[in-house]
Short mmCIF file of C-alpha atoms in Angstrom, two decimals:
data_model
loop_
_atom_site.label_atom_id
_atom_site.label_comp_id
_atom_site.label_asym_id
_atom_site.label_seq_id
_atom_site.Cartn_x
_atom_site.Cartn_y
_atom_site.Cartn_z
CA SER A 1 4.27 -2.71 -5.99
CA TYR A 2 3.89 -0.20 -3.22
CA GLY A 3 0.25 -0.02 -3.00
CA PRO A 4 -1.24 2.48 -5.62
CA TYR A 5 2.15 3.06 -7.08
CA VAL A 6 4.74 0.63 -8.33
CA PHE A 7 8.48 0.83 -7.74
CA THR A 8 10.38 1.55 -10.98
CA GLU A 9 13.83 3.20 -10.19
CA VAL A 10 16.38 4.02 -7.41
CA VAL A 11 19.42 6.22 -7.43
CA PRO A 12 21.25 5.47 -4.15
CA GLY A 13 21.64 8.51 -1.69
CA ASP A 14 19.32 10.62 -4.40
CA HIS A 15 15.84 9.62 -5.18
CA TYR A 16 13.50 6.72 -5.77
CA THR A 17 10.62 6.67 -8.31
CA PHE A 18 7.26 5.15 -8.29
CA THR A 19 4.69 5.09 -11.23
CA LYS A 20 1.05 4.95 -11.12
CA PHE A 21 -0.41 1.14 -10.68
CA ASP A 22 -3.38 0.91 -12.59
CA ASN A 23 -4.14 -2.54 -11.22
CA TYR A 24 -4.48 -1.46 -7.59
CA PHE A 25 -7.26 -3.52 -5.85
CA VAL A 26 -9.58 -0.48 -5.84
CA GLU A 27 -9.90 1.93 -8.67
CA ASN A 28 -6.91 4.51 -8.80
CA ASP A 29 -8.24 7.62 -10.37
CA SER A 30 -5.16 9.73 -9.51
CA PRO A 31 -4.02 11.87 -12.29
CA ILE A 32 -0.55 11.91 -10.84
CA LYS A 33 1.48 9.60 -12.84
CA THR A 34 4.92 9.51 -11.16
CA ILE A 35 6.10 10.11 -7.63
CA ILE A 36 9.72 10.82 -6.95
CA PHE A 37 11.18 10.45 -3.21
CA ARG A 38 14.10 12.65 -2.88
CA ARG A 39 16.43 12.30 0.08
CA ILE A 40 17.15 15.59 1.60
CA ASP A 41 18.67 15.39 5.12
CA GLU A 42 18.42 18.98 6.29
CA ALA A 43 15.09 20.51 7.18
CA ASN A 44 16.14 23.95 6.12
CA VAL A 45 17.31 22.62 2.52
CA ALA A 46 14.14 20.69 2.21
CA MET A 47 12.15 24.02 3.03
CA MET A 48 14.09 25.88 0.36
CA GLU A 49 13.27 23.05 -2.15
CA LEU A 50 9.58 23.40 -1.34
CA GLN A 51 9.65 27.29 -1.74
CA THR A 52 11.32 26.92 -5.28
CA GLN A 53 9.27 23.84 -6.57
CA GLY A 54 12.24 21.55 -6.18
CA VAL A 55 9.67 19.41 -4.20
CA ASP A 56 6.09 19.45 -3.55
CA VAL A 57 5.87 17.78 -0.19
CA ILE A 58 8.07 17.64 2.74
CA MET A 59 7.72 14.80 5.31
CA TYR A 60 9.11 15.36 8.94
CA PRO A 61 9.32 19.17 8.56
CA SER A 62 10.75 21.18 11.32
CA GLU A 63 8.40 22.67 14.08
CA ALA A 64 9.57 26.03 13.27
CA ASP A 65 8.54 25.66 9.55
CA ILE A 66 5.22 24.25 10.49
CA ALA A 67 4.47 27.24 12.81
CA ASP A 68 5.54 29.63 9.90
CA VAL A 69 3.21 27.92 7.46
CA VAL A 70 0.28 27.89 10.12
CA ASN A 71 1.09 31.47 10.99
CA GLY A 72 0.59 32.57 7.17
CA VAL A 73 4.33 33.60 6.54
CA TYR A 74 3.99 31.80 3.13
CA GLY A 75 0.40 32.71 2.25
CA ASP A 76 -1.44 30.15 0.16
CA ASP A 77 1.68 28.79 -1.58
CA ILE A 78 2.67 26.48 1.23
CA LYS A 79 -0.05 24.43 3.55
CA TYR A 80 0.41 22.06 6.64
CA VAL A 81 -1.70 18.94 6.51
CA ALA A 82 -1.75 16.76 9.43
CA ALA A 83 -3.19 13.32 10.47
CA THR A 84 -3.54 11.26 13.62
CA GLY A 85 -0.60 8.62 13.56
CA GLN A 86 -0.73 5.03 14.78
CA TYR A 87 1.94 5.94 17.42
CA GLN A 88 1.40 7.03 21.19
CA GLN A 89 3.74 7.69 23.88
CA LEU A 90 2.84 5.64 26.64
CA ILE A 91 3.75 3.59 29.74
CA VAL A 92 3.83 -0.09 29.12
CA PHE A 93 3.74 -2.62 31.84
CA ASN A 94 5.49 -5.76 32.10
CA LEU A 95 3.08 -8.63 32.94
CA CYS A 96 5.34 -11.36 33.79
CA ALA A 97 5.33 -13.04 37.21
CA ASP A 98 8.72 -11.52 37.99
CA SER A 99 7.55 -8.05 37.68
CA LEU A 100 5.93 -5.70 40.23
CA CYS A 101 3.52 -4.83 37.53
CA SER A 102 2.04 -8.45 37.49
CA ASP A 103 -0.48 -7.28 39.76
CA VAL A 104 -3.26 -5.30 38.07
CA ASN A 105 -3.85 -3.40 41.28
CA VAL A 106 -0.18 -2.13 41.21
CA ARG A 107 -0.62 -0.99 37.47
CA LYS A 108 -3.70 0.99 38.47
CA ALA A 109 -1.86 2.46 41.57
CA LEU A 110 0.83 3.69 39.16
CA CYS A 111 -1.71 5.30 36.93
CA TYR A 112 -3.12 7.19 39.90
CA ALA A 113 0.18 8.43 40.92
CA ILE A 114 0.68 10.37 37.78
CA ASP A 115 -0.94 13.28 36.35
CA ARG A 116 -1.07 12.43 32.50
CA GLN A 117 -2.10 16.07 31.59
CA THR A 118 0.98 17.70 33.45
CA MET A 119 3.23 14.94 32.09
CA TRP A 120 2.15 15.78 28.42
CA GLU A 121 2.62 19.56 29.03
CA GLY A 122 5.87 19.19 31.12
CA ALA A 123 7.73 16.32 29.53
CA PHE A 124 6.39 16.40 25.99
CA ASP A 125 5.96 20.19 25.63
CA SER A 126 2.32 19.86 24.71
CA SER A 127 3.44 18.42 21.29
CA GLY A 128 1.04 16.12 19.30
CA GLU A 129 -2.25 15.73 21.09
CA PHE A 130 -2.96 14.87 24.55
CA ALA A 131 -3.98 11.09 24.66
CA THR A 132 -7.79 11.09 25.27
CA THR A 133 -8.21 7.43 23.99
CA PRO A 134 -6.76 4.38 25.44
CA VAL A 135 -5.33 3.41 22.13
CA THR A 136 -4.46 5.44 19.15
CA LYS A 137 -7.14 7.55 17.54
CA ALA A 138 -6.23 5.94 14.24
CA GLN A 139 -7.92 3.00 15.01
CA GLU A 140 -11.53 2.37 14.17
CA PHE A 141 -14.44 2.80 16.55
CA ILE A 142 -12.17 4.08 19.29
CA GLU A 143 -13.96 6.71 21.47
CA GLU A 144 -12.57 9.24 23.88
CA PHE A 145 -12.71 8.39 27.57
CA GLU A 146 -13.04 10.37 30.50
CA GLU A 147 -9.87 10.29 32.81
CA PRO A 148 -9.71 6.62 34.27
CA TYR A 149 -7.15 7.15 36.78
CA PRO A 150 -7.31 10.92 37.76
CA GLN A 151 -4.07 11.59 39.91
CA ASP A 152 -4.58 10.58 43.81
CA LEU A 153 -1.48 10.21 45.55
CA GLU A 154 -3.44 8.80 48.82
CA LYS A 155 -5.24 6.35 46.88
CA ALA A 156 -2.21 5.33 44.90
CA LYS A 157 -0.09 4.70 48.25
CA GLN A 158 -2.87 2.59 49.75
CA MET A 159 -3.21 0.49 46.82
CA LEU A 160 0.46 -0.32 46.58
CA LEU A 161 0.30 -1.11 50.36
CA ASP A 162 -2.53 -3.28 49.95
CA ALA A 163 -0.93 -5.20 47.04
CA GLY A 164 1.99 -5.81 49.34
CA ILE A 165 4.46 -3.20 47.94
CA GLU A 166 6.06 -1.88 50.80
CA GLU A 167 7.65 1.68 51.16
CA GLY A 168 11.24 1.60 49.83
CA THR A 169 10.67 -0.90 47.18
CA THR A 170 12.16 -0.07 43.85
CA PHE A 171 10.45 -0.03 40.64
CA ARG A 172 12.50 -0.66 37.58
CA VAL A 173 11.88 1.50 34.43
CA CYS A 174 13.04 1.08 30.87
CA VAL A 175 13.28 4.08 28.54
CA ASP A 176 15.44 4.93 25.66
CA ASN A 177 17.50 8.23 25.37
CA ASP A 178 14.56 10.07 23.55
CA ALA A 179 14.53 13.67 25.48
CA TYR A 180 10.73 13.77 25.89
CA ARG A 181 10.46 10.15 27.35
CA THR A 182 13.42 10.55 29.56
CA THR A 183 12.07 13.75 31.00
CA ALA A 184 8.60 11.80 31.59
CA VAL A 185 10.47 9.10 33.46
CA GLU A 186 12.23 11.72 35.83
CA MET A 187 8.66 13.01 36.45
CA PHE A 188 7.55 9.63 37.41
CA LYS A 189 10.35 9.02 39.64
CA ASN A 190 9.76 12.27 41.37
CA VAL A 191 6.16 11.41 42.22
CA MET A 192 7.24 7.82 43.31
CA THR A 193 9.92 9.35 45.67
CA GLU A 194 7.15 11.38 47.14
CA LEU A 195 5.23 8.34 47.82
CA GLY A 196 8.07 6.70 49.54
CA TYR A 197 9.44 4.38 46.57
CA ASN A 198 12.67 3.97 44.46
CA VAL A 199 13.03 4.14 40.91
CA GLU A 200 15.85 2.66 39.05
CA ILE A 201 16.08 3.92 35.41
CA LYS A 202 17.36 1.45 32.81
CA THR A 203 18.33 3.47 29.47
CA GLY A 204 20.27 3.10 26.37
CA ASP A 205 20.04 3.93 22.78
CA ASN A 206 16.96 2.59 20.79
CA ALA A 207 18.75 -0.73 20.09
CA ALA A 208 19.72 -1.30 23.62
CA TYR A 209 16.19 -0.32 24.91
CA LYS A 210 14.53 -2.80 22.50
CA GLU A 211 16.71 -5.54 23.54
CA MET A 212 16.09 -4.85 27.23
CA CYS A 213 12.29 -4.76 26.76
CA ASN A 214 11.91 -7.72 24.44
CA ASN A 215 14.59 -10.09 25.53
CA THR A 216 14.89 -9.52 29.39
CA THR A 217 12.17 -9.31 32.22
CA THR A 218 14.17 -7.37 34.77
CA TRP A 219 11.94 -4.44 34.44
CA ASP A 220 8.50 -3.46 35.67
CA LEU A 221 7.36 -0.76 33.33
CA GLU A 222 8.48 1.21 30.25
CA PHE A 223 8.05 4.63 28.72
CA GLY A 224 7.73 4.02 25.22
CA LYS A 225 6.27 4.91 21.54
CA SER A 226 4.40 2.20 20.45
CA GLY A 227 2.20 1.52 17.25
CA MET A 228 1.23 -2.07 17.33
CA ILE A 229 0.02 -1.84 20.81
CA GLY A 230 -2.24 1.08 19.51
CA CYS A 231 -4.60 -1.28 17.62
CA VAL A 232 -6.92 -4.10 18.03
CA ALA A 233 -4.76 -6.39 15.53
CA TYR A 234 -1.89 -6.03 18.13
CA TRP A 235 -3.52 -8.46 20.56
CA ASN A 236 -2.30 -11.70 18.90
CA LYS A 237 -0.11 -14.15 21.22
CA VAL A 238 3.10 -13.25 19.36
CA GLN A 239 2.87 -9.60 19.89
CA TRP A 240 1.44 -9.87 23.38
CA ALA A 241 4.54 -11.99 24.45
CA ARG A 242 6.93 -9.89 22.72
CA TRP A 243 5.84 -6.42 24.17
CA HIS A 244 4.73 -7.31 27.42
CA HIS A 245 5.85 -10.84 28.32
CA GLY A 246 2.29 -11.68 28.69
CA ASP A 247 3.05 -15.30 27.82
CA GLN A 248 4.69 -15.37 31.35
CA ALA A 249 1.67 -13.60 33.19
CA VAL A 250 0.21 -14.88 36.29
CA GLU A 251 -3.12 -13.37 35.23
CA ASP A 252 -5.60 -15.12 33.09
CA PHE A 253 -5.92 -13.26 29.74
CA SER A 254 -8.08 -15.69 28.12
CA SER A 255 -11.16 -13.57 28.11
CA PHE A 256 -9.20 -10.67 26.56
CA TYR A 257 -8.07 -13.03 23.65
CA GLU A 258 -11.62 -14.27 22.91
CA LEU A 259 -13.09 -10.95 22.95
CA ARG A 260 -10.28 -9.53 20.68
CA ASP A 261 -10.94 -12.56 18.39
CA LYS A 262 -14.60 -11.63 18.13
CA VAL A 263 -13.75 -7.96 17.28
CA LEU A 264 -11.31 -9.03 14.44
CA GLY A 265 -13.87 -11.67 13.05
CA GLU A 266 -17.01 -9.03 13.16
CA PHE A 267 -17.72 -7.56 9.87
CA ASP A 268 -20.97 -5.72 10.64
CA ASP A 269 -19.92 -2.25 11.63
CA ALA A 270 -22.57 -1.62 14.40
CA ALA A 271 -21.76 -5.10 16.22
CA ARG A 272 -17.96 -4.28 15.79
CA TYR A 273 -18.43 -1.07 17.24
CA GLU A 274 -20.10 -2.41 20.20
CA LEU A 275 -17.44 -4.99 20.67
CA THR A 276 -14.74 -2.46 20.38
CA GLN A 277 -16.24 -0.43 23.05
CA GLU A 278 -16.44 -3.67 25.43
CA PHE A 279 -12.95 -4.53 24.43
CA MET A 280 -11.87 -1.10 25.54
CA ASP A 281 -13.39 -1.22 28.75
CA MET A 282 -11.65 -4.44 29.54
CA TYR A 283 -8.53 -2.97 28.35
CA VAL A 284 -8.60 0.11 30.52
CA ASN A 285 -10.69 -1.13 33.41
CA THR A 286 -10.23 -4.75 33.96
CA TYR A 287 -6.64 -5.22 32.75
CA CYS A 288 -5.04 -1.73 32.53
CA VAL A 289 -2.79 -2.84 30.10
CA SER A 290 -1.11 0.53 29.44
CA TYR A 291 -1.65 4.22 30.08
CA PRO A 292 -1.13 6.53 27.06
CA ILE A 293 0.35 10.17 27.41
CA ARG A 294 0.65 11.75 24.06
CA GLN A 295 -1.19 10.91 20.74
CA ASP A 296 1.42 11.40 17.94
CA ILE A 297 0.30 13.50 15.06
CA TYR A 298 1.90 13.24 11.75
CA GLY A 299 2.03 16.26 9.05
CA ASN A 300 3.44 17.25 5.66
CA LEU A 301 4.34 20.79 4.50
CA GLU A 302 3.10 20.80 0.78
CA ALA A 303 2.60 22.97 -2.19
CA GLY A 304 -0.78 24.94 -1.80
CA ASN A 305 -1.92 23.59 -5.10
CA LEU A 306 -1.34 19.98 -4.04
CA MET A 307 -4.74 18.26 -3.07
CA GLY A 308 -5.80 15.17 -1.62
CA VAL A 309 -2.40 13.96 0.00
CA THR A 310 -2.79 13.07 3.64
CA ARG A 311 -0.53 11.34 5.82
CA TRP A 312 -1.30 8.45 8.37
CA ALA A 313 1.53 7.10 10.46
CA GLU A 314 3.77 6.12 7.80
CA GLN A 315 1.64 5.45 4.89
CA TRP A 316 0.43 8.11 2.29
CA ASN A 317 -2.99 8.55 0.97
CA VAL A 318 -2.39 9.60 -2.56
CA VAL A 319 -5.22 7.81 -4.46
CA GLY A 320 -7.38 10.72 -5.77
CA ALA A 321 -4.50 13.50 -5.26
CA TYR A 322 -4.06 16.13 -7.77
CA PHE A 323 -2.65 19.71 -8.61
CA ALA A 324 -5.34 22.05 -8.18
CA ASP A 325 -4.09 24.18 -11.25
#
């Protein structure tokens, strides 16, 4: 089973088919009986198929096609439907004892060193949305915050010196070869150079990047795209160790774990809301675990008469979907 639809057929390299699952754990009232996923590698071919009713929905449409649809080029025949994704583009700090970022005051100083808004506009081309929440907006009860660490180079420099980080010290940064993130790292390097510090960039393809982050501790911070870090369920000890090397931290995160368990164990919405705000305050102000830059937004192009299909992260909501005519 794949949620409200059951996998029934695959034709390698061409398509796979799902049929409605009537025994879904909640009522499945969708009149759409069958969903066929076709593999079309070229965005322009997919767009042609959408225009000729060869497909009804396009995942990962090109930015140019999205712009055309939004600007009314196709009238009411094609529409753009977007939803907040689980992923953010963010700065993640290595918490292990060997890292310069094992000290929370160093982490906060680095946050004061950058201008998130400028980085979003300059490195990420203002794509997606500017991150106004500490973790993904897709997570329940997460509220927007005022800028916790507005750029203040003088303050950043003094905090680094107070933490014993002398001028000329080298910060080691991991990043994959994504053009957005590598540009963001260069912007970070420029501002750190202005403050009198060096930045060594450790890069590679996605596999090499993950290997560095997960299985080595010879880095201080990484510019990455993260989903699990974007939800409260992320904070279990297995993931904490994997993404931050938090199991090797010199700081005591026991209160963080305890509050995380309270959040996940509370089923009264009002109480869970209050606990989540407390947790986020601890996340941002007490520990400064990571620093978000961009909130990822995912969208589909779809037939104008298709209703009820939305996209959140990698999951479709198709229960209740239908064709208007």
